[in-house]
Short mmCIF file of C-alpha atoms in Angstrom, two decimals:
data_model
loop_
_atom_site.label_atom_id
_atom_site.label_comp_id
_atom_site.label_asym_id
_atom_site.label_seq_id
_atom_site.Cartn_x
_atom_site.Cartn_y
_atom_site.Cartn_z
CA MET A 421 108.72 31.98 115.88
CA SER A 422 110.37 33.58 112.81
CA THR A 423 113.76 32.40 111.59
CA ARG A 424 115.25 35.80 112.36
CA ARG A 425 113.96 35.83 115.94
CA ALA A 426 115.07 32.24 116.44
CA ALA A 427 118.58 33.09 115.28
CA SER A 428 118.64 36.11 117.57
CA LEU A 429 117.57 33.90 120.47
CA ALA A 430 120.36 31.48 119.55
CA VAL A 431 122.85 34.31 120.01
CA ASP A 432 121.38 35.11 123.42
CA VAL A 433 121.50 31.55 124.73
CA GLY A 434 124.16 29.99 122.49
CA PRO A 435 127.64 28.96 123.62
CA THR A 436 129.18 31.92 125.45
CA ALA A 437 132.81 30.82 125.13
CA SER A 438 132.81 30.65 121.34
CA ARG A 439 131.64 34.23 120.91
CA TRP A 440 134.34 35.57 123.25
CA TRP A 441 137.01 33.47 121.55
CA MET A 442 135.70 34.83 118.25
CA LEU A 443 136.06 38.38 119.55
CA ALA A 444 139.61 37.65 120.74
CA ALA A 445 140.59 36.20 117.37
CA PHE A 446 138.91 39.05 115.50
CA SER A 447 140.67 41.63 117.66
CA LEU A 448 144.00 39.97 116.94
CA LEU A 449 143.18 40.08 113.23
CA VAL A 450 142.24 43.77 113.49
CA ALA A 451 145.54 44.53 115.22
CA THR A 452 147.39 42.51 112.59
CA THR A 453 145.93 44.60 109.76
CA GLN A 454 147.38 47.70 111.41
CA VAL A 455 150.74 46.04 112.00
CA LEU A 456 150.99 45.03 108.33
CA TRP A 457 150.00 48.52 107.21
CA LEU A 458 152.78 50.12 109.29
CA THR A 459 155.43 47.47 108.67
CA PHE A 460 157.89 49.77 106.93
CA ALA A 461 156.95 53.16 108.41
CA PRO A 462 159.09 53.01 111.59
CA VAL A 463 162.06 51.54 109.68
CA THR A 464 161.90 53.58 106.49
CA ARG A 465 165.64 54.14 106.17
CA GLU A 466 166.54 50.52 106.85
CA SER A 467 163.82 49.32 104.45
CA ALA A 468 165.08 51.57 101.66
CA ARG A 469 168.57 50.17 102.10
CA ALA A 470 167.37 46.55 102.21
CA LEU A 471 165.10 46.92 99.18
CA GLY A 472 167.46 49.11 97.17
CA VAL A 473 164.90 51.88 96.60
CA SER A 474 164.34 55.45 97.73
CA GLU A 475 162.70 56.32 101.04
CA GLY A 476 159.82 57.82 99.06
CA LEU A 477 159.06 54.46 97.47
CA VAL A 478 159.15 52.85 100.91
CA GLY A 479 156.59 55.42 102.02
CA ASP A 480 154.37 54.32 99.16
CA LEU A 481 154.16 50.86 100.76
CA ALA A 482 152.11 52.46 103.54
CA VAL A 483 150.22 54.91 101.33
CA VAL A 484 148.52 52.12 99.33
CA ASN A 485 146.60 51.13 102.45
CA PRO A 486 144.52 54.29 103.00
CA LEU A 487 144.15 54.69 99.24
CA LEU A 488 142.55 51.27 98.84
CA PHE A 489 140.51 51.77 102.00
CA VAL A 490 138.88 54.84 100.45
CA LEU A 491 138.05 52.84 97.32
CA LEU A 492 136.87 49.65 99.04
CA ALA A 493 135.32 50.69 102.36
CA LEU A 494 131.71 51.14 101.22
CA PRO A 495 131.58 47.98 99.07
CA ALA A 496 133.21 46.06 101.93
CA GLY A 497 130.56 47.33 104.33
CA ARG A 498 127.82 46.15 102.00
CA PHE A 499 129.48 42.74 101.69
CA VAL A 500 129.63 42.47 105.48
CA ASP A 501 125.92 43.27 105.74
CA ARG A 502 124.95 40.77 103.05
CA ALA A 503 127.39 37.93 103.74
CA PHE A 504 129.14 38.33 107.08
CA ARG A 505 130.94 34.98 107.31
CA PRO A 506 132.34 34.88 103.73
CA THR A 507 133.43 38.52 103.88
CA LEU A 508 135.28 38.19 107.17
CA ALA A 509 136.79 34.89 105.99
CA ALA A 510 138.03 36.67 102.85
CA GLY A 511 139.54 39.39 105.03
CA ALA A 512 141.40 36.78 107.08
CA ALA A 513 142.63 35.03 103.92
CA PHE A 514 143.84 38.26 102.31
CA THR A 515 145.61 39.23 105.54
CA MET A 516 147.49 35.94 105.64
CA GLY A 517 148.18 36.05 101.91
CA GLY A 518 149.60 39.55 102.06
CA ALA A 519 151.93 38.72 104.93
CA LEU A 520 153.11 35.46 103.34
CA VAL A 521 153.68 36.95 99.88
CA ARG A 522 156.18 39.38 101.38
CA LEU A 523 158.28 36.42 102.51
CA VAL A 524 158.84 35.19 98.95
CA ASP A 525 161.74 37.63 98.59
CA PRO A 526 162.36 39.96 101.55
CA ALA A 527 164.80 41.99 99.43
CA SER A 528 162.38 42.57 96.53
CA TYR A 529 160.36 45.77 96.42
CA GLY A 530 157.91 44.20 93.97
CA TRP A 531 157.05 41.35 96.33
CA GLN A 532 156.67 43.77 99.25
CA LEU A 533 154.33 45.97 97.21
CA SER A 534 152.29 42.91 96.17
CA GLY A 535 151.97 41.84 99.78
CA GLN A 536 150.95 45.33 100.88
CA LEU A 537 148.27 45.45 98.19
CA LEU A 538 146.78 42.16 99.38
CA ALA A 539 146.89 43.29 103.01
CA SER A 540 145.30 46.60 102.01
CA VAL A 541 142.40 44.76 100.38
CA ALA A 542 141.97 42.82 103.62
CA GLN A 543 141.75 45.81 105.92
CA PRO A 544 138.31 47.16 104.91
CA LEU A 545 136.89 43.63 104.84
CA VAL A 546 138.02 43.18 108.44
CA LEU A 547 137.49 46.61 109.99
CA THR A 548 133.99 47.15 108.63
CA ALA A 549 132.96 43.92 110.39
CA THR A 550 133.60 45.42 113.85
CA THR A 551 130.00 46.36 114.64
CA ALA A 552 128.52 43.53 112.59
CA LEU A 553 130.42 40.99 114.69
CA ALA A 554 128.97 42.53 117.84
CA ALA A 555 125.46 42.68 116.38
CA ARG A 556 125.47 39.16 114.92
CA CYS A 557 127.35 37.24 117.62
CA PHE A 558 126.54 39.01 120.91
CA PRO A 559 123.31 39.78 122.78
CA PRO A 560 122.46 43.50 123.10
CA ALA A 561 123.85 43.82 126.63
CA GLN A 562 127.32 42.77 125.47
CA ARG A 563 127.55 44.57 122.14
CA THR A 564 129.04 47.81 123.42
CA LEU A 565 131.87 45.92 125.09
CA ALA A 566 132.47 43.84 121.96
CA ILE A 567 132.67 46.97 119.80
CA ALA A 568 134.99 48.65 122.31
CA VAL A 569 137.39 45.70 122.32
CA GLY A 570 137.41 45.40 118.54
CA SER A 571 137.98 49.14 118.13
CA ALA A 572 140.73 49.33 120.75
CA ALA A 573 142.53 46.57 118.84
CA GLN A 574 143.14 49.06 116.03
CA PHE A 575 145.17 51.28 118.35
CA VAL A 576 146.96 48.28 119.84
CA GLY A 577 148.03 47.32 116.33
CA VAL A 578 149.23 50.84 115.56
CA LEU A 579 151.30 50.89 118.74
CA ALA A 580 152.70 47.39 118.16
CA GLY A 581 153.60 48.23 114.58
CA ALA A 582 155.34 51.45 115.55
CA LEU A 583 157.31 49.98 118.45
CA GLY A 584 158.02 46.47 117.15
CA GLY A 585 159.56 47.33 113.79
CA PRO A 586 162.85 48.79 115.02
CA LEU A 587 163.35 45.81 117.34
CA LEU A 588 163.08 43.25 114.53
CA VAL A 589 165.23 44.86 111.84
CA GLY A 590 168.92 44.10 112.12
CA HIS A 591 171.88 42.84 110.13
CA ASP A 592 169.66 40.22 108.47
CA GLY A 593 167.63 42.93 106.76
CA LEU A 594 163.86 42.74 106.71
CA ALA A 595 163.52 38.95 106.91
CA PRO A 596 163.03 38.70 110.72
CA LEU A 597 160.46 41.50 110.68
CA LEU A 598 158.50 40.00 107.79
CA ALA A 599 158.63 36.51 109.31
CA ALA A 600 157.29 37.76 112.65
CA HIS A 601 154.46 39.61 110.94
CA ALA A 602 153.62 36.57 108.80
CA ALA A 603 153.45 34.36 111.89
CA LEU A 604 151.12 36.86 113.55
CA ALA A 605 148.91 37.00 110.46
CA VAL A 606 148.69 33.22 110.16
CA VAL A 607 147.78 32.77 113.83
CA ALA A 608 145.10 35.47 113.65
CA GLY A 609 143.75 34.35 110.27
CA VAL A 610 143.55 30.66 111.10
CA ALA A 611 141.89 31.42 114.44
CA VAL A 612 139.22 33.57 112.78
CA LEU A 613 138.57 31.00 110.04
CA ALA A 614 138.27 28.19 112.58
CA LEU A 615 135.96 30.09 114.92
CA LEU A 616 133.71 31.27 112.09
CA ARG A 617 132.80 27.61 111.66
CA VAL A 618 131.52 27.22 115.22
CA VAL A 619 130.33 30.60 116.48
CA VAL A 620 126.60 31.36 116.30
CA VAL A 621 126.04 34.17 113.77
CA ALA A 622 122.49 35.50 113.67
CA PRO A 623 121.00 37.12 110.57
CA PRO A 624 120.19 40.84 110.96
CA GLU A 625 117.70 41.57 113.72
CA VAL A 626 116.52 44.70 111.95
CA ARG A 627 114.87 44.86 108.54
CA ALA A 628 116.48 47.53 106.38
CA ALA A 629 113.77 50.06 105.64
CA GLY A 630 113.93 52.43 102.72
CA GLY A 631 115.16 50.04 100.07
CA ALA A 632 118.48 48.56 99.14
CA GLY A 633 121.69 50.35 98.23
CA TRP A 634 123.17 53.45 99.78
CA ALA A 635 120.31 55.91 99.18
CA TRP A 636 119.32 55.84 102.86
CA LEU A 637 122.67 57.36 103.82
CA ARG A 638 121.71 60.71 102.32
CA HIS A 639 118.83 61.05 104.77
CA ASP A 640 120.56 60.04 108.01
CA PRO A 641 121.84 63.19 109.77
CA LEU A 642 122.93 61.31 112.90
CA LEU A 643 125.29 59.09 110.92
CA TRP A 644 126.76 62.09 109.10
CA ARG A 645 127.35 63.93 112.38
CA LEU A 646 129.12 60.88 113.78
CA ALA A 647 131.16 60.68 110.57
CA GLY A 648 132.12 64.34 110.95
CA LEU A 649 133.21 63.72 114.52
CA LEU A 650 135.44 60.83 113.46
CA LEU A 651 136.86 63.01 110.70
CA VAL A 652 137.88 65.46 113.43
CA GLY A 653 139.06 62.86 115.95
CA VAL A 654 141.15 60.71 113.64
CA GLY A 655 142.41 63.85 111.92
CA VAL A 656 143.69 65.29 115.20
CA PHE A 657 145.36 62.02 116.18
CA ASN A 658 147.04 61.59 112.78
CA ALA A 659 148.17 65.22 112.72
CA LEU A 660 149.77 64.86 116.13
CA ALA A 661 151.37 61.53 115.21
CA THR A 662 152.78 63.07 112.02
CA TRP A 663 153.89 66.51 113.14
CA LEU A 664 154.49 66.39 116.91
CA ASP A 665 158.20 65.66 116.44
CA PRO A 666 159.02 68.87 114.51
CA ILE A 667 156.55 70.83 116.65
CA MET A 668 158.19 69.79 119.93
CA ALA A 669 161.66 70.29 118.45
CA GLY A 670 160.65 73.80 117.42
CA LEU A 671 159.48 74.45 120.98
CA GLY A 672 162.89 73.42 122.31
CA HIS A 673 162.15 69.78 123.18
CA PRO A 674 163.69 67.58 120.46
CA GLY A 675 163.48 63.80 120.57
CA VAL A 676 160.49 63.52 122.91
CA ALA A 677 157.62 63.20 120.43
CA GLY A 678 157.83 59.41 120.11
CA GLY A 679 157.35 58.93 123.83
CA LEU A 680 154.54 61.48 123.95
CA ILE A 681 152.64 59.79 121.13
CA GLY A 682 153.18 56.45 122.86
CA VAL A 683 151.71 57.82 126.09
CA MET A 684 148.75 59.29 124.24
CA THR A 685 148.12 56.03 122.38
CA VAL A 686 148.33 53.83 125.49
CA ALA A 687 145.95 56.18 127.30
CA GLY A 688 143.68 56.05 124.27
CA ILE A 689 143.68 52.25 124.24
CA VAL A 690 142.55 52.28 127.87
CA GLY A 691 139.88 54.86 127.12
CA ALA A 692 138.64 53.03 124.02
CA ALA A 693 138.31 49.79 125.98
CA VAL A 694 136.83 51.20 129.20
CA LEU A 695 134.72 54.29 128.47
CA PRO A 696 132.18 53.14 125.83
CA GLY A 697 130.42 50.77 128.25
CA PRO A 698 129.65 53.36 130.94
CA ALA A 699 128.85 55.95 128.26
CA ALA A 700 126.25 53.64 126.72
CA ALA A 701 124.84 52.51 130.07
CA ARG A 702 124.35 56.12 131.24
CA ASP A 703 123.24 57.33 127.80
CA ALA A 704 126.23 59.66 127.88
CA ARG A 705 127.69 59.06 124.41
CA ARG A 706 126.93 62.65 123.40
CA ALA A 707 128.56 63.99 126.56
CA LEU A 708 131.75 62.00 125.93
CA LEU A 709 131.99 63.28 122.35
CA LEU A 710 131.42 66.83 123.59
CA VAL A 711 134.25 66.46 126.09
CA ALA A 712 136.57 65.00 123.45
CA THR A 713 136.05 67.88 121.02
CA ALA A 714 136.25 70.56 123.71
CA LEU A 715 139.47 69.05 125.08
CA THR A 716 140.98 69.01 121.59
CA ALA A 717 140.80 72.79 121.37
CA GLY A 718 141.73 73.29 125.02
CA VAL A 719 144.75 70.99 125.10
CA MET A 720 146.21 72.40 121.88
CA LEU A 721 145.84 75.94 123.24
CA VAL A 722 147.49 75.05 126.56
CA LEU A 723 150.35 73.29 124.75
CA THR A 724 151.28 76.54 123.03
CA VAL A 725 152.21 77.87 126.48
CA VAL A 726 152.88 74.81 128.66
CA ASN A 727 154.90 72.33 126.63
CA ALA A 728 157.57 70.86 128.89
CA PRO A 729 157.72 67.11 128.15
CA LEU A 730 156.17 66.02 131.46
CA ALA A 731 153.31 68.50 131.22
CA ALA A 732 152.79 67.75 127.53
CA GLY A 733 152.64 64.03 128.31
CA ALA A 734 149.98 64.56 130.96
CA LEU A 735 147.90 66.77 128.67
CA LEU A 736 148.13 64.38 125.72
CA ALA A 737 147.29 61.40 127.94
CA VAL A 738 144.09 63.09 129.11
CA LEU A 739 143.21 63.99 125.53
CA GLY A 740 144.03 60.48 124.30
CA VAL A 741 141.69 58.81 126.79
CA VAL A 742 138.60 60.57 125.43
CA LEU A 743 139.70 61.24 121.84
CA LEU A 744 140.43 57.62 120.96
CA ALA A 745 137.36 56.46 122.89
CA GLY A 746 135.36 58.45 120.36
CA LEU A 747 135.85 55.71 117.75
CA PRO A 748 134.10 52.86 119.61
CA VAL A 749 131.50 55.25 120.99
CA ALA A 750 130.59 56.43 117.48
CA LEU A 751 130.60 52.87 116.12
CA ASP A 752 128.43 51.63 118.98
CA TRP A 753 125.98 54.49 118.51
CA SER A 754 125.80 53.84 114.77
CA GLU A 755 124.96 50.15 115.33
CA ALA A 756 122.26 51.05 117.85
CA HIS A 757 120.87 53.60 115.40
CA VAL A 758 120.86 51.74 112.07
CA GLY A 759 120.51 48.17 113.34
CA ALA A 760 122.39 45.01 112.48
CA ALA A 761 121.21 44.92 108.86
CA ARG A 762 123.18 48.07 108.02
CA SER A 763 125.90 48.00 110.65
CA GLY A 764 128.66 47.11 108.18
CA THR A 765 127.76 49.94 105.82
CA ALA A 766 127.48 52.42 108.69
CA THR A 767 130.87 51.34 110.02
CA ALA A 768 132.35 51.77 106.55
CA VAL A 769 131.03 55.34 106.33
CA LEU A 770 132.45 56.25 109.73
CA LEU A 771 135.86 54.68 109.12
CA LEU A 772 136.02 56.26 105.68
CA ALA A 773 135.38 59.67 107.24
CA GLY A 774 138.11 59.01 109.79
CA ASN A 775 140.60 58.12 107.07
CA LEU A 776 139.67 61.26 105.15
CA GLY A 777 140.14 63.37 108.26
CA GLY A 778 143.55 61.83 108.83
CA VAL A 779 144.67 62.99 105.39
CA VAL A 780 142.99 66.42 105.41
CA LEU A 781 144.25 67.62 108.79
CA VAL A 782 147.78 66.33 108.22
CA LEU A 783 147.93 68.34 104.99
CA ALA A 784 146.31 71.38 106.63
CA VAL A 785 148.95 71.51 109.36
CA GLN A 786 151.93 70.92 107.07
CA PRO A 787 152.40 74.57 105.94
CA PHE A 788 152.59 75.73 109.56
CA VAL A 789 155.03 73.18 110.99
CA GLY A 790 157.83 75.75 110.90
CA SER A 791 155.85 77.81 113.43
CA PRO A 792 155.12 75.24 116.14
CA ARG A 793 152.64 77.28 118.18
CA LEU A 794 150.69 78.16 115.06
CA ALA A 795 150.69 74.48 114.04
CA LEU A 796 149.20 73.53 117.42
CA MET A 797 146.54 76.18 117.00
CA VAL A 798 145.65 74.84 113.54
CA ILE A 799 145.18 71.37 115.05
CA GLY A 800 143.07 72.91 117.82
CA LEU A 801 140.85 74.61 115.24
CA ALA A 802 139.38 71.19 114.51
CA GLY A 803 137.79 71.30 117.97
CA PRO A 804 135.06 73.94 117.46
CA PRO A 805 133.52 72.30 114.34
CA GLY A 806 133.58 69.00 116.22
CA LEU A 807 131.91 70.65 119.19
CA TRP A 808 129.18 72.01 116.90
CA LEU A 809 128.62 68.54 115.45
CA ALA A 810 128.45 66.97 118.91
CA LEU A 811 125.98 69.59 120.16
CA GLY A 812 123.66 68.63 117.30
CA LEU A 813 123.52 64.99 118.40
CA PRO A 814 120.39 63.79 120.22
CA ARG A 815 120.72 63.77 123.99
CA ARG A 816 119.54 60.17 124.15
CA ALA A 817 120.36 57.33 121.80
CA SER A 818 117.57 55.13 120.48
CA ARG A 819 118.13 51.54 119.41
CA ALA A 820 116.71 50.28 116.14
CA THR A 821 113.59 48.21 116.74
CA PRO A 822 113.91 44.46 116.04
CA VAL A 823 111.33 42.90 113.75
#
C-alpha cells in the first residue's frame, strides 16, 4: 500500500473526535478573523474619538484587510497545498498576535494599525485552508459538511463583529472591546495549534497533473465559472450590506436596514450550514447556484415595488438562504473537481474573486444610491450574468480520481 493511500485510510478510520474538534476550533478561528477585521467598523465614531483620528483613518483599519487578502490569497493557497499544518499554524499565530498587539495601547492608532496588519496577514492563511482541512482530515462522505461548517463560520464572524462591537464600547474606550477580541483570538488560536498536533492529516489524495505553479488555472473553465459566481454572490451581499440603509431611507423606511441585514445574514448562516449537504448528495449544486442567481434579480426587482420592512425582511431572508449557501457549495465543488492537492489554491481563487466582487459592485452601486429604486436595479443586474455562468456549469459534478 502506498504512503498516500495509507494516510488516506488513516483519515477514514482514525480518531473521529479529533477531526470534529479540529473543525470546531478551525471554525472558531475563521469567525475570529472576521471579528478582528470588523472590529472598528460598527463603532467608527467612537473609535475615532478614542484614537484621536478622523473617521476616514478608522475606516482604513478595515480596508487593509481586503487589500492584503488580494495580495496574499494565491500564495497562501499554495502554502496550504504544500504545507498544510505549518500554514494553518502560522495563521493561528498571526491571528493571536494581531489581537494581542492591539492591547499594547488601546488609545494608539499606530498599535491598532499594526494589529490589523498582522490579523490581515492571518486571514488568507486561515480561510484558504477551508477545503484543505476537509480534504486532509475528513473522509469523502463528511467533506461537504466540513466545508459547509467552515464556510458558515465566516458569516457568523461577520454577524458577531457587527453586533458585538457596540455592546463592548463604553466609557472605558476601546479597551473592553479589544480585550474581548484578544481573548477570543487566543482561545481559537491555542485550540487550533493544540489540535494540529493530534489530528490525522493525510497528504493529498490526488496527484496534481499538469505541472507545478498556477498555469493549470488558465485551462480550468469550471473553476473560473465558480469564481465568477462568487464574484456575483459576494458582490450582491456586500452591496446590500453597504447601501441598504440609504436605499431603505430613500424609500421611506429609515433605520430598518441593520435589522434587515441581520435577518438576511442569519438566514444565510442557516442556508450555508444546511443546504450544501443535500445539494451535493442529490448532485444539485448547479441547481442551487441557478436559483441563487435568479432570485438575486427577482428579489431586487420586487423590492423596487414591495419594500415595507416586513416584506423586505421576508424577501431578503429567502435570498440570504440560497445566496450565502453559494459560498460553501462553490468551495465544495471546487475541492471535488481539483482534488486535495490543489484545494487550497482553488479556494484562494474563489475567495479572491468574491473579495473583488465585493469591491466592484459596491462601487458600481454608489453613484445611484440617491435613486433607491435604480440602485436596487443595479444590484439586480448582477443576477443575469450569474445566471449565464451557472447555466454553463456541468449538470453533474465529478470528483477528482485518487491515485
